[in-house]
Short mmCIF file of C-alpha atoms in Angstrom, two decimals:
data_model
loop_
_atom_site.label_atom_id
_atom_site.label_comp_id
_atom_site.label_asym_id
_atom_site.label_seq_id
_atom_site.Cartn_x
_atom_site.Cartn_y
_atom_site.Cartn_z
CA MET A 1 76.01 130.37 64.70
CA LYS A 2 76.95 129.39 68.19
CA LYS A 3 74.63 130.52 70.91
CA LEU A 4 75.95 133.29 73.12
CA LEU A 5 74.38 131.69 76.19
CA ASP A 6 74.18 127.94 76.57
CA TRP A 7 71.83 126.38 79.11
CA ARG A 8 74.86 124.84 80.82
CA HIS A 9 76.05 128.36 81.69
CA ILE A 10 72.99 129.06 83.82
CA PRO A 11 74.25 127.16 86.93
CA LEU A 12 77.61 128.90 86.61
CA ILE A 13 75.96 132.32 86.34
CA ALA A 14 73.77 131.53 89.34
CA THR A 15 76.82 130.44 91.37
CA VAL A 16 78.69 133.63 90.49
CA ALA A 17 75.67 135.75 91.40
CA ILE A 18 75.26 134.00 94.75
CA SER A 19 78.98 134.43 95.49
CA ILE A 20 79.42 138.02 94.38
CA GLY A 21 75.95 139.31 95.32
CA PRO A 22 76.62 139.64 99.07
CA LEU A 23 79.91 141.44 98.40
CA VAL A 24 78.23 143.89 96.03
CA LEU A 25 75.53 144.53 98.62
CA LEU A 26 78.16 145.01 101.33
CA PHE A 27 80.10 147.60 99.34
CA SER A 28 76.87 149.29 98.28
CA ASN A 29 75.60 149.68 101.84
CA ALA A 30 79.03 150.76 103.07
CA LEU A 31 78.96 153.75 100.72
CA LYS A 32 75.27 154.55 101.13
CA PRO A 33 73.96 157.50 103.19
CA ARG A 34 72.32 156.44 106.47
CA GLU A 35 68.93 157.88 105.66
CA GLU A 36 68.93 156.15 102.28
CA PHE A 37 69.64 152.75 103.82
CA GLN A 38 66.36 152.87 105.75
CA LYS A 39 64.41 153.48 102.54
CA ASN A 40 66.22 151.12 100.18
CA PRO A 41 68.59 148.65 101.89
CA LEU A 42 68.97 146.45 98.79
CA GLY A 43 69.41 149.16 96.16
CA PHE A 44 72.47 151.02 94.93
CA PRO A 45 73.32 154.35 96.57
CA SER A 46 72.28 157.57 94.87
CA ARG A 47 75.63 159.06 95.89
CA LEU A 48 78.83 157.61 97.35
CA GLU A 49 79.33 158.48 101.01
CA PHE A 50 83.05 157.78 101.64
CA GLN A 51 82.74 159.44 105.04
CA ASN A 52 81.20 156.17 106.26
CA LEU A 53 84.55 154.43 105.84
CA ILE A 54 86.37 157.22 107.68
CA ASP A 55 83.88 157.16 110.55
CA ALA A 56 84.07 153.37 110.80
CA TRP A 57 87.89 153.48 110.80
CA GLU A 58 87.95 156.00 113.65
CA LYS A 59 85.16 154.41 115.70
CA GLY A 60 86.64 150.93 115.39
CA ALA A 61 90.23 152.07 116.09
CA TYR A 62 91.31 150.03 113.11
CA GLY A 63 94.80 151.51 112.97
CA GLN A 64 95.91 149.68 116.11
CA ALA A 65 93.79 146.65 115.22
CA PHE A 66 95.52 146.32 111.84
CA LEU A 67 98.91 146.43 113.56
CA ASN A 68 97.87 143.78 116.08
CA SER A 69 96.53 141.46 113.37
CA ALA A 70 99.67 141.98 111.29
CA ILE A 71 101.88 141.07 114.26
CA VAL A 72 99.86 137.93 114.97
CA GLY A 73 99.73 136.93 111.31
CA VAL A 74 103.44 137.42 110.58
CA ALA A 75 104.49 135.63 113.77
CA CYS A 76 102.21 132.66 113.01
CA ILE A 77 103.43 132.51 109.40
CA VAL A 78 107.08 132.37 110.52
CA ILE A 79 106.44 129.78 113.24
CA ILE A 80 104.27 127.54 111.05
CA CYS A 81 106.50 127.73 107.95
CA ILE A 82 109.55 126.71 109.98
CA SER A 83 107.86 124.09 112.17
CA ALA A 84 105.61 122.61 109.49
CA GLY A 85 108.46 122.62 106.96
CA LEU A 86 110.83 120.70 109.23
CA ALA A 87 108.10 118.28 110.35
CA ALA A 88 106.90 117.67 106.80
CA TYR A 89 110.46 117.03 105.61
CA ALA A 90 111.06 114.49 108.38
CA LEU A 91 107.73 112.71 107.75
CA SER A 92 108.20 112.57 103.98
CA LYS A 93 111.94 112.06 103.44
CA LEU A 94 113.35 110.53 106.63
CA GLU A 95 112.55 106.98 107.69
CA PHE A 96 112.17 106.55 111.44
CA LYS A 97 110.06 104.53 113.85
CA GLY A 98 106.82 106.12 114.95
CA SER A 99 106.26 108.23 111.84
CA ASN A 100 102.92 106.53 111.15
CA ALA A 101 101.83 107.13 114.75
CA ILE A 102 102.70 110.82 114.41
CA MET A 103 100.71 111.07 111.19
CA GLY A 104 97.76 109.39 112.89
CA PHE A 105 97.97 111.81 115.82
CA LEU A 106 98.05 114.81 113.49
CA LEU A 107 95.05 113.45 111.60
CA PHE A 108 93.23 112.99 114.91
CA THR A 109 93.88 116.60 115.93
CA LEU A 110 92.34 117.77 112.65
CA SER A 111 89.12 115.91 113.45
CA VAL A 112 88.69 117.48 116.90
CA PRO A 113 86.48 120.63 116.98
CA ILE A 114 88.56 123.61 118.05
CA GLY A 115 85.82 124.69 120.47
CA LEU A 116 86.76 121.77 122.75
CA PHE A 117 90.14 123.41 123.43
CA LEU A 118 88.63 126.62 124.80
CA VAL A 119 88.03 125.69 128.44
CA PRO A 120 91.32 123.83 129.11
CA LEU A 121 93.28 126.49 127.26
CA PHE A 122 91.61 129.21 129.32
CA PHE A 123 92.81 127.72 132.62
CA ILE A 124 96.27 126.81 131.30
CA TRP A 125 96.82 130.25 129.77
CA LYS A 126 95.63 131.91 132.99
CA ASN A 127 98.18 129.98 135.04
CA LEU A 128 100.93 130.80 132.53
CA ASN A 129 99.99 134.51 132.47
CA LEU A 130 99.33 134.33 128.73
CA MET A 131 95.77 135.65 128.92
CA ASP A 132 95.09 138.98 127.25
CA SER A 133 98.34 138.96 125.28
CA LEU A 134 99.23 138.67 121.61
CA MET A 135 101.87 136.04 122.42
CA GLY A 136 99.23 133.77 123.94
CA LEU A 137 97.05 134.15 120.83
CA ILE A 138 100.02 133.47 118.54
CA LEU A 139 100.78 130.21 120.33
CA ILE A 140 97.15 129.10 120.09
CA TYR A 141 96.91 129.88 116.38
CA SER A 142 100.24 128.18 115.64
CA ALA A 143 99.16 125.00 117.41
CA ILE A 144 95.73 124.93 115.74
CA PHE A 145 96.92 125.61 112.18
CA LEU A 146 100.11 123.50 112.33
CA PRO A 147 98.71 119.97 111.65
CA PHE A 148 96.91 120.93 108.44
CA ASN A 149 99.95 122.72 107.05
CA ILE A 150 102.19 119.77 107.89
CA PHE A 151 99.95 117.58 105.74
CA LEU A 152 99.92 120.23 103.02
CA LEU A 153 103.71 120.54 102.84
CA ARG A 154 104.27 116.81 103.22
CA SER A 155 102.08 116.08 100.20
CA PHE A 156 104.26 118.44 98.15
CA PHE A 157 107.58 117.14 99.53
CA VAL A 158 106.65 113.56 98.60
CA SER A 159 106.62 114.55 94.92
CA ILE A 160 110.24 115.78 95.08
CA PRO A 161 112.58 113.04 93.76
CA ASN A 162 114.76 111.46 96.43
CA GLU A 163 117.63 111.32 93.92
CA LEU A 164 118.04 115.09 94.20
CA LEU A 165 118.38 114.86 97.95
CA ASP A 166 120.80 111.92 97.74
CA SER A 167 123.01 113.78 95.28
CA ALA A 168 123.12 116.78 97.65
CA ARG A 169 124.11 114.52 100.54
CA VAL A 170 126.86 112.96 98.40
CA ASP A 171 128.18 116.46 97.76
CA GLY A 172 128.53 116.96 101.51
CA CYS A 173 125.27 118.69 102.48
CA ASN A 174 123.76 117.95 105.85
CA GLU A 175 119.99 117.72 106.33
CA LEU A 176 119.53 121.44 107.04
CA GLN A 177 121.53 122.32 103.92
CA VAL A 178 119.41 119.89 101.89
CA ILE A 179 116.28 121.66 103.12
CA TYR A 180 117.71 125.11 102.40
CA ARG A 181 119.30 124.38 99.02
CA ILE A 182 116.92 121.77 97.55
CA ILE A 183 113.58 121.66 99.33
CA LEU A 184 112.93 125.38 99.74
CA PRO A 185 113.50 126.37 96.07
CA LEU A 186 111.38 123.48 94.80
CA ALA A 187 108.61 123.88 97.39
CA SER A 188 108.23 127.67 97.16
CA PRO A 189 104.66 127.37 95.73
CA ALA A 190 103.67 125.18 98.68
CA PHE A 191 105.15 127.61 101.20
CA LEU A 192 103.40 130.49 99.46
CA THR A 193 100.13 128.58 99.86
CA VAL A 194 100.88 128.20 103.58
CA VAL A 195 101.53 131.94 103.85
CA LEU A 196 98.22 132.74 102.15
CA LEU A 197 96.19 130.28 104.22
CA VAL A 198 97.71 131.19 107.58
CA GLY A 199 97.44 134.89 106.85
CA LEU A 200 93.78 134.51 105.90
CA TRP A 201 92.97 132.33 108.92
CA THR A 202 94.64 134.57 111.48
CA TRP A 203 93.09 137.72 110.00
CA ASN A 204 89.53 136.36 110.09
CA GLU A 205 89.69 134.25 113.27
CA PHE A 206 87.22 135.52 115.85
CA PHE A 207 86.47 132.72 118.34
CA PHE A 208 89.76 132.56 120.25
CA ALA A 209 90.63 136.23 119.70
CA ASN A 210 87.39 137.30 121.36
CA ALA A 211 87.85 134.85 124.24
CA PHE A 212 91.50 135.54 125.06
CA LEU A 213 91.84 139.27 124.32
CA GLN A 214 90.06 141.69 126.64
CA SER A 215 92.13 144.88 126.43
CA GLU A 216 91.00 147.28 123.72
CA GLU A 217 94.56 148.16 122.67
CA ILE A 218 95.42 144.59 121.65
CA LYS A 219 92.17 143.66 119.90
CA THR A 220 92.53 142.25 116.38
CA VAL A 221 90.60 143.31 113.29
CA ALA A 222 87.99 140.54 113.57
CA THR A 223 87.10 141.43 117.16
CA ARG A 224 86.77 145.18 116.45
CA TYR A 225 83.67 144.36 114.45
CA LEU A 226 81.74 144.02 117.71
CA VAL A 227 82.02 147.77 118.30
CA PHE A 228 79.35 148.38 115.68
CA THR A 229 76.76 145.91 116.99
CA GLY A 230 74.41 147.00 119.76
CA ARG A 231 72.15 144.99 122.04
CA PHE A 232 68.92 146.55 120.84
CA SER A 233 69.88 148.38 117.64
CA SER A 234 72.68 148.42 115.09
CA ASP A 235 73.95 150.94 112.58
CA TRP A 236 73.98 148.77 109.44
CA THR A 237 75.73 151.41 107.38
CA MET A 238 78.64 151.45 109.83
CA ILE A 239 78.59 147.66 110.04
CA SER A 240 78.89 147.43 106.25
CA ALA A 241 81.69 150.01 106.20
CA ALA A 242 83.53 148.06 108.91
CA GLY A 243 83.07 144.90 106.87
CA VAL A 244 84.67 146.55 103.84
CA ILE A 245 87.59 147.75 105.97
CA THR A 246 88.02 144.25 107.37
CA ILE A 247 88.03 142.26 104.12
CA LEU A 248 89.60 144.73 101.69
CA PRO A 249 93.28 144.37 102.79
CA ILE A 250 93.21 140.58 102.74
CA MET A 251 91.49 140.62 99.33
CA LEU A 252 94.20 142.87 97.90
CA ILE A 253 97.02 140.78 99.36
CA PHE A 254 95.47 137.58 98.01
CA MET A 255 95.03 139.10 94.55
CA ILE A 256 98.68 140.21 94.52
CA LEU A 257 100.11 136.89 95.71
CA GLN A 258 97.75 134.74 93.66
CA ARG A 259 99.54 135.59 90.44
CA GLN A 260 102.90 134.59 91.90
CA PHE A 261 101.38 131.39 93.27
CA ILE A 262 100.00 130.35 89.86
CA GLU A 263 103.29 131.18 88.15
CA GLY A 264 105.17 129.10 90.70
CA ILE A 265 102.85 126.14 90.12
CA THR A 266 103.22 126.27 86.32
CA GLU A 267 107.01 126.30 86.49
CA GLY A 268 107.01 122.66 87.50
CA SER A 269 108.09 120.81 90.58
CA VAL A 270 111.74 120.42 89.51
CA LYS A 271 113.92 123.43 88.92
CA GLY A 272 117.44 123.62 87.72
#
C-alpha cells in the first residue's frame, strides 16, 4: 500500500505553509476584534469582525484610491501593449540596422536600479508640471515596465513562423494589417501575460507613487496604506484590514484571468 505521505512531500508542504501562512494570518487579524489582537495576535479570531474592513475602507478613502489605481493601471496597460507590441514585432520580424544595439540598450535599462531615476525624474517632472498628477505617474510606469515587456513579447513573436507573415504580405497586407490579423490572434496569451504583469505592478508599486503624488485625492491604493501607520503606535487590526482590501481585488482578477491564460497557452502557438 502506497504511503499517504512521502518524505519528498515534506519540503513541498513546508513551502506551501511558508507561502500561505502570512496570508492566513493577515486575513485572521483583519477580522479579529481589537481587544482580542492584543491577547492573541497569532491565533484565530473567536468571532469575525467585518466592521474592521468597513472602518479601514472609510478611513483609507479606498473608493477614490481604487479609481486612481484603475486609471493608472488601464492607461499603462494600453500604452505598454501597443508600444511593446510594435517594438517587439520590429525587433523580431523586421531586419534593420541597429536592432542589436537597441536590444543591448533595453537590456542595460533592465539592469539599472529604478531608484537611480528618482532624483533626475523629480527635477524633470517639476519643470514639465507633471508632479502630483496621474499622467506623470503613468508616464513613469510605462517607461519603467516597457523594456521587460518588449523582451517578453519578442520571445513569443520569434516562435511565430515567418511563412505566415509572408503569405499575408503576398495577399496584400501591410505591416499593420499583419500585426492585427496574424500576430495579435496568435500572441493573445503573451498579451494577456503583459496585462496581468502590468496590472499587478502598477497596483502594488509604492516607491514612485509615494514620491510623485502628494494630494490625497489622487493617491493610489498602495500609498493609502500609510494612513494606518503612526510614528509611535499603529493599529495592527486596521493595518491587516487595509492589507486585505489592497490585495483582494488583484487576487480575484488574477484568479479569473489565470484560467483564460492557461487555456490560451494550451491551444498552441498556431491557430487556424
